[in-house]
Tab-separated table of C-alpha atoms in Angstrom:
chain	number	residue	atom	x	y	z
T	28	UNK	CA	0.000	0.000	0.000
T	29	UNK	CA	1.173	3.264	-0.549
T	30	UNK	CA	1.398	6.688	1.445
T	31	UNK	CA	0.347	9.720	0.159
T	32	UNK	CA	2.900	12.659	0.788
T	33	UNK	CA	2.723	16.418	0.279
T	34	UNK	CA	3.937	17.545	-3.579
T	35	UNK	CA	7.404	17.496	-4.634
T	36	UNK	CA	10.120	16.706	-6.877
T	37	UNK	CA	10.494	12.997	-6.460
T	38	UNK	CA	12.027	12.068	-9.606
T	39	UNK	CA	15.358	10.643	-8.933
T	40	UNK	CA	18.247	10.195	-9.890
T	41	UNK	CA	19.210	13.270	-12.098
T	42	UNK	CA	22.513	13.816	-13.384
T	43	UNK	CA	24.835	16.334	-11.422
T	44	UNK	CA	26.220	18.532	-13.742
T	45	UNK	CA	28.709	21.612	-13.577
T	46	UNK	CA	27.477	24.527	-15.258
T	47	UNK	CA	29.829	26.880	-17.214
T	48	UNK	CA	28.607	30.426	-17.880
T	49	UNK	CA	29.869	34.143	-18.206
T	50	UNK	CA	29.269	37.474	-18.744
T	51	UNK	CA	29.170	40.011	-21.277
T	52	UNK	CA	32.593	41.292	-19.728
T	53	UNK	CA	34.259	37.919	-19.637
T	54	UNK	CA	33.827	36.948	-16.359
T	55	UNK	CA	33.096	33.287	-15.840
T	56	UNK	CA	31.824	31.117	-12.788
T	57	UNK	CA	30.573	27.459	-12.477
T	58	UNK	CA	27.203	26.579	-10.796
T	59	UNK	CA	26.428	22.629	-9.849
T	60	UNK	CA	22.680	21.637	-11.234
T	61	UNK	CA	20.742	18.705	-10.647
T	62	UNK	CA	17.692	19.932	-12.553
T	63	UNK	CA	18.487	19.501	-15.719
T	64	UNK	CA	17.479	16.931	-18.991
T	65	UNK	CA	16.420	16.062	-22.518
T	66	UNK	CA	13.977	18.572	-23.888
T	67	UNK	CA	13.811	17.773	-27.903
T	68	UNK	CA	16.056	15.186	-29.615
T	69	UNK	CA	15.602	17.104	-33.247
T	70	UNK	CA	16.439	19.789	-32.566
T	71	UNK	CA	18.460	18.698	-29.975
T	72	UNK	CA	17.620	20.982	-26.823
T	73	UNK	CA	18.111	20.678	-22.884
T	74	UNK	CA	17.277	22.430	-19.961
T	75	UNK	CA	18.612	23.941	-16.481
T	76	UNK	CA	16.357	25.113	-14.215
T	77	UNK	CA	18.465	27.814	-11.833
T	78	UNK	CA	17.043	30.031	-8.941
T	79	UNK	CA	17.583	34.125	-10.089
T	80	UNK	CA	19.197	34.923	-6.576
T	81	UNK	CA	22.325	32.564	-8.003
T	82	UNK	CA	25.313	34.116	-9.140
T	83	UNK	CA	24.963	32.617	-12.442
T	84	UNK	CA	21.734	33.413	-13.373
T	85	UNK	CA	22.406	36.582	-14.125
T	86	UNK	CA	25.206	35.875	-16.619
T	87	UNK	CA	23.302	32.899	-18.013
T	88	UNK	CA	20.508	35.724	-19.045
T	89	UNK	CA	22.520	38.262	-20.000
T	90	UNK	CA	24.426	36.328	-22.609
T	91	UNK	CA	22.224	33.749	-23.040
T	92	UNK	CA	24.846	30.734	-22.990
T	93	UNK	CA	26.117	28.407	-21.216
T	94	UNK	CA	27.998	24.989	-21.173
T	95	UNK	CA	26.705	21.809	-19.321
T	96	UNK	CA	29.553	19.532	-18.467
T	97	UNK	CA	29.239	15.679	-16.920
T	98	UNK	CA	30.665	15.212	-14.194
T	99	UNK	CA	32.255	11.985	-12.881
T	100	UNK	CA	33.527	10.169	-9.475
T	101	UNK	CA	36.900	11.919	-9.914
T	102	UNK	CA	35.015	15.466	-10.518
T	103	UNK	CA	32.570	14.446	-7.464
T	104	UNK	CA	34.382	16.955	-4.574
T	105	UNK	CA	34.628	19.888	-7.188
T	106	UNK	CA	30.769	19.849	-7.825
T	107	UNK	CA	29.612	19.343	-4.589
T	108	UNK	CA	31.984	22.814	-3.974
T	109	UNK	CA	30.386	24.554	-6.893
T	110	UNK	CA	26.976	24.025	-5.859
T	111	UNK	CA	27.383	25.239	-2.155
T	112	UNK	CA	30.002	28.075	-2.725
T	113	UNK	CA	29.424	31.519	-4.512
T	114	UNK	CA	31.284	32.327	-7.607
T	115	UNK	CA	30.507	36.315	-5.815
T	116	UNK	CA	33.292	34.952	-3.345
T	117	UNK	CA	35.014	32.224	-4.981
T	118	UNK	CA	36.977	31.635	-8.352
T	119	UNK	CA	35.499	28.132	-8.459
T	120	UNK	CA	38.209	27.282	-11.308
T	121	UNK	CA	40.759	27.994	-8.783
T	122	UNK	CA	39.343	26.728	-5.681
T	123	UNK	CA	38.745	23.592	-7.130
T	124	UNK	CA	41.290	23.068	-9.595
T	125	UNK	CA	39.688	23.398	-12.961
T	126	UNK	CA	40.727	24.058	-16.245
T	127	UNK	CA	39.253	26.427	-18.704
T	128	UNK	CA	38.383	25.390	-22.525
T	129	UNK	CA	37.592	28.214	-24.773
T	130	UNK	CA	34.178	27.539	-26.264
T	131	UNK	CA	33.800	26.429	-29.676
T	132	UNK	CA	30.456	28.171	-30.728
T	133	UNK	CA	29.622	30.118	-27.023
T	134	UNK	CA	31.709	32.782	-25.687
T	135	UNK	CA	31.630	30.762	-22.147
T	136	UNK	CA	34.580	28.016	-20.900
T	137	UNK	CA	33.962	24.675	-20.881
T	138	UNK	CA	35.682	22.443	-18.095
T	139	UNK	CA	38.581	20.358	-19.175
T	140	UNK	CA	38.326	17.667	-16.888
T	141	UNK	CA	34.455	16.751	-18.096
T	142	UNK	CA	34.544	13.643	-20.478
T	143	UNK	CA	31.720	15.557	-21.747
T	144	UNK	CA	30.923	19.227	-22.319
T	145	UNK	CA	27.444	20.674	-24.208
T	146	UNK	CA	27.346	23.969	-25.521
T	147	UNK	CA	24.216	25.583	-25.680
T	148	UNK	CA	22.321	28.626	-26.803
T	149	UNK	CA	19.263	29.948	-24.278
T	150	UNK	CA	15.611	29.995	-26.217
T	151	UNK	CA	13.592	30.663	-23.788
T	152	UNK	CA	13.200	31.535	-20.266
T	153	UNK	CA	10.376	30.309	-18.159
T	154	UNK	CA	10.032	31.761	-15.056
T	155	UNK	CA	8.229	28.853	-12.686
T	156	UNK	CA	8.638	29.775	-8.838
T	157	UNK	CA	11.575	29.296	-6.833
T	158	UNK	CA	13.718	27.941	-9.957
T	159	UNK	CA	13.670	29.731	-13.765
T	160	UNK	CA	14.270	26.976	-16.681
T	161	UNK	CA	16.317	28.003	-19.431
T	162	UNK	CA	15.256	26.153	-22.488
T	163	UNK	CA	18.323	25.724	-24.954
T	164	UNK	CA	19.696	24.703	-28.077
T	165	UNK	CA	22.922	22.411	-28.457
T	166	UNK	CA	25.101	23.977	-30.519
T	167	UNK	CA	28.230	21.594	-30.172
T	168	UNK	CA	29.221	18.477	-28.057
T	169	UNK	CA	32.385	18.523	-26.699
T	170	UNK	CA	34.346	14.592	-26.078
T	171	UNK	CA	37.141	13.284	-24.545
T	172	UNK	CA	38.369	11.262	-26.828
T	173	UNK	CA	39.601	9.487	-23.890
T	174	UNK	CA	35.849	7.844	-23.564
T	175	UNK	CA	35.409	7.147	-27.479
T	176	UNK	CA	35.679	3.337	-29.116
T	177	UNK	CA	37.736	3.508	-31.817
T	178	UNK	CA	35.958	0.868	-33.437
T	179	UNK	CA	32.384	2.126	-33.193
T	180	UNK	CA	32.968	5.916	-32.819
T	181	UNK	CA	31.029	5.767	-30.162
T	182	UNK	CA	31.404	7.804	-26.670
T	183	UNK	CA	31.505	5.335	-23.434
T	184	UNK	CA	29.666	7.068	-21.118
T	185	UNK	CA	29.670	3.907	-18.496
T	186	UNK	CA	34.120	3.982	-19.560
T	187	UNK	CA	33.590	7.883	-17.899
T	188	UNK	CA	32.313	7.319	-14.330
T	189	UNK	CA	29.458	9.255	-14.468
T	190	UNK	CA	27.980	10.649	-10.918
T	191	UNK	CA	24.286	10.777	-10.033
T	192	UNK	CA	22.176	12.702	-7.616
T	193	UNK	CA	19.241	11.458	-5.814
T	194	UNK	CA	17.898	13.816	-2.813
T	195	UNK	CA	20.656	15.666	-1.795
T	196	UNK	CA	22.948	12.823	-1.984
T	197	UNK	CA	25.654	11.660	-4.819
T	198	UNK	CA	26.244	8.672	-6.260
T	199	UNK	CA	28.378	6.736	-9.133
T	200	UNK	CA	26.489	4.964	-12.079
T	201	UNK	CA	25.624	1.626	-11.761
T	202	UNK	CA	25.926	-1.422	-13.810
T	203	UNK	CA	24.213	-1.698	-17.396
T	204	UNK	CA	21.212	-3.919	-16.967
T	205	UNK	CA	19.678	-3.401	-20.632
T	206	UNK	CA	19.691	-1.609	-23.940
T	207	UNK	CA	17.090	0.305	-25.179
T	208	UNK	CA	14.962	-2.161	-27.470
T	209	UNK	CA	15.986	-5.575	-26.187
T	210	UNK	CA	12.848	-6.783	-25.014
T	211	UNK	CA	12.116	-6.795	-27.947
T	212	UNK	CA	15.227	-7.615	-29.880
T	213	UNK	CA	15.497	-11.091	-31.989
T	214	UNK	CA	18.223	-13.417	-31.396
């Protein structure tokens, strides 16, 4: 039987990812998100949903980019940092030992140490309550080529040691269990 609680955001796990944004002047900062995901395939579009009294809000809307980057078990203490600290008080890149990437098609860094980094342009803004979601296009994918099969081409996101977050707590990826279609796949 089952319990009926109060309403709230019970979908877990997300991915913890470290956001990469700056501002018209150059200055850059990192916020940690958990809400984030797939909004569109084709075009391919994501979102970040960020509260406006962050830091990086306000570059996010005045330039309108940003980069989401994975993060992984070795990237674990650095975006637990990013998400509690300020970039108004903290250069998170420092702090934390990050390196800068120049963007390829946004005028915002990328993080080095990601095995995966998603540049994206903002569409739309929808303002929803305590969080605003920033609807965006994906302009480029960034890979390690650390993670890619040289036979298939193919990035290894399981090879990358992806980290999870499920209600305020962090966790690595588990084990494969399926692929998409084989219940239904012939042998």
């Amino acid at each position: 039987m089952k319990q009926d609680w109060k309403p709230g955001t019970m979908i877990y796990p997300l991915p913890a990812v470290m956001v990469s944004c700056a501002d018209s002047k150059g200055n850059d900062n990192i916020i940690t998100v958990a809400w984030t995901g797939t909004v569109c395939t084709n075009p391919a579009m994501l979102y970040i949903s960020v509260r406006p009294e962050r830091h990086s809000y306000t570059m996010i809307k005045e330039t309108m980019e940003f980069t989401v980057n994975l993060t992984t078990e070795d990237l674990a203490k650095a975006t637990d940092w990013c998400g509690v600290k300020s970039g108004r008080d903290f250069d998170k890149w420092a702090e934390c030992g990050l390196t800068r990437e120049s963007g390829v098609t946004v005028r915002c860094p990328s993080i080095a140490e990601s095995p995966l980094s998603i540049e994206c342009r903002v569409t739309e803004i929808i303002p929803l309550g305590s969080h605003h979601m920033f609807i965006a296009r994906v302009l480029n994918v960034r890979a390690d080529k650390r993670y890619i099969n040289p036979e298939t081409g193919a990035f290894d996101l399981g090879a990358a040691g992806l980290i999870n977050y499920s209600h305020g707590h962090y966790y690595r990826q588990g084990d494969e269990i399926g692929r998409f279609g084989w219940t239904v796949k012939k042998n």
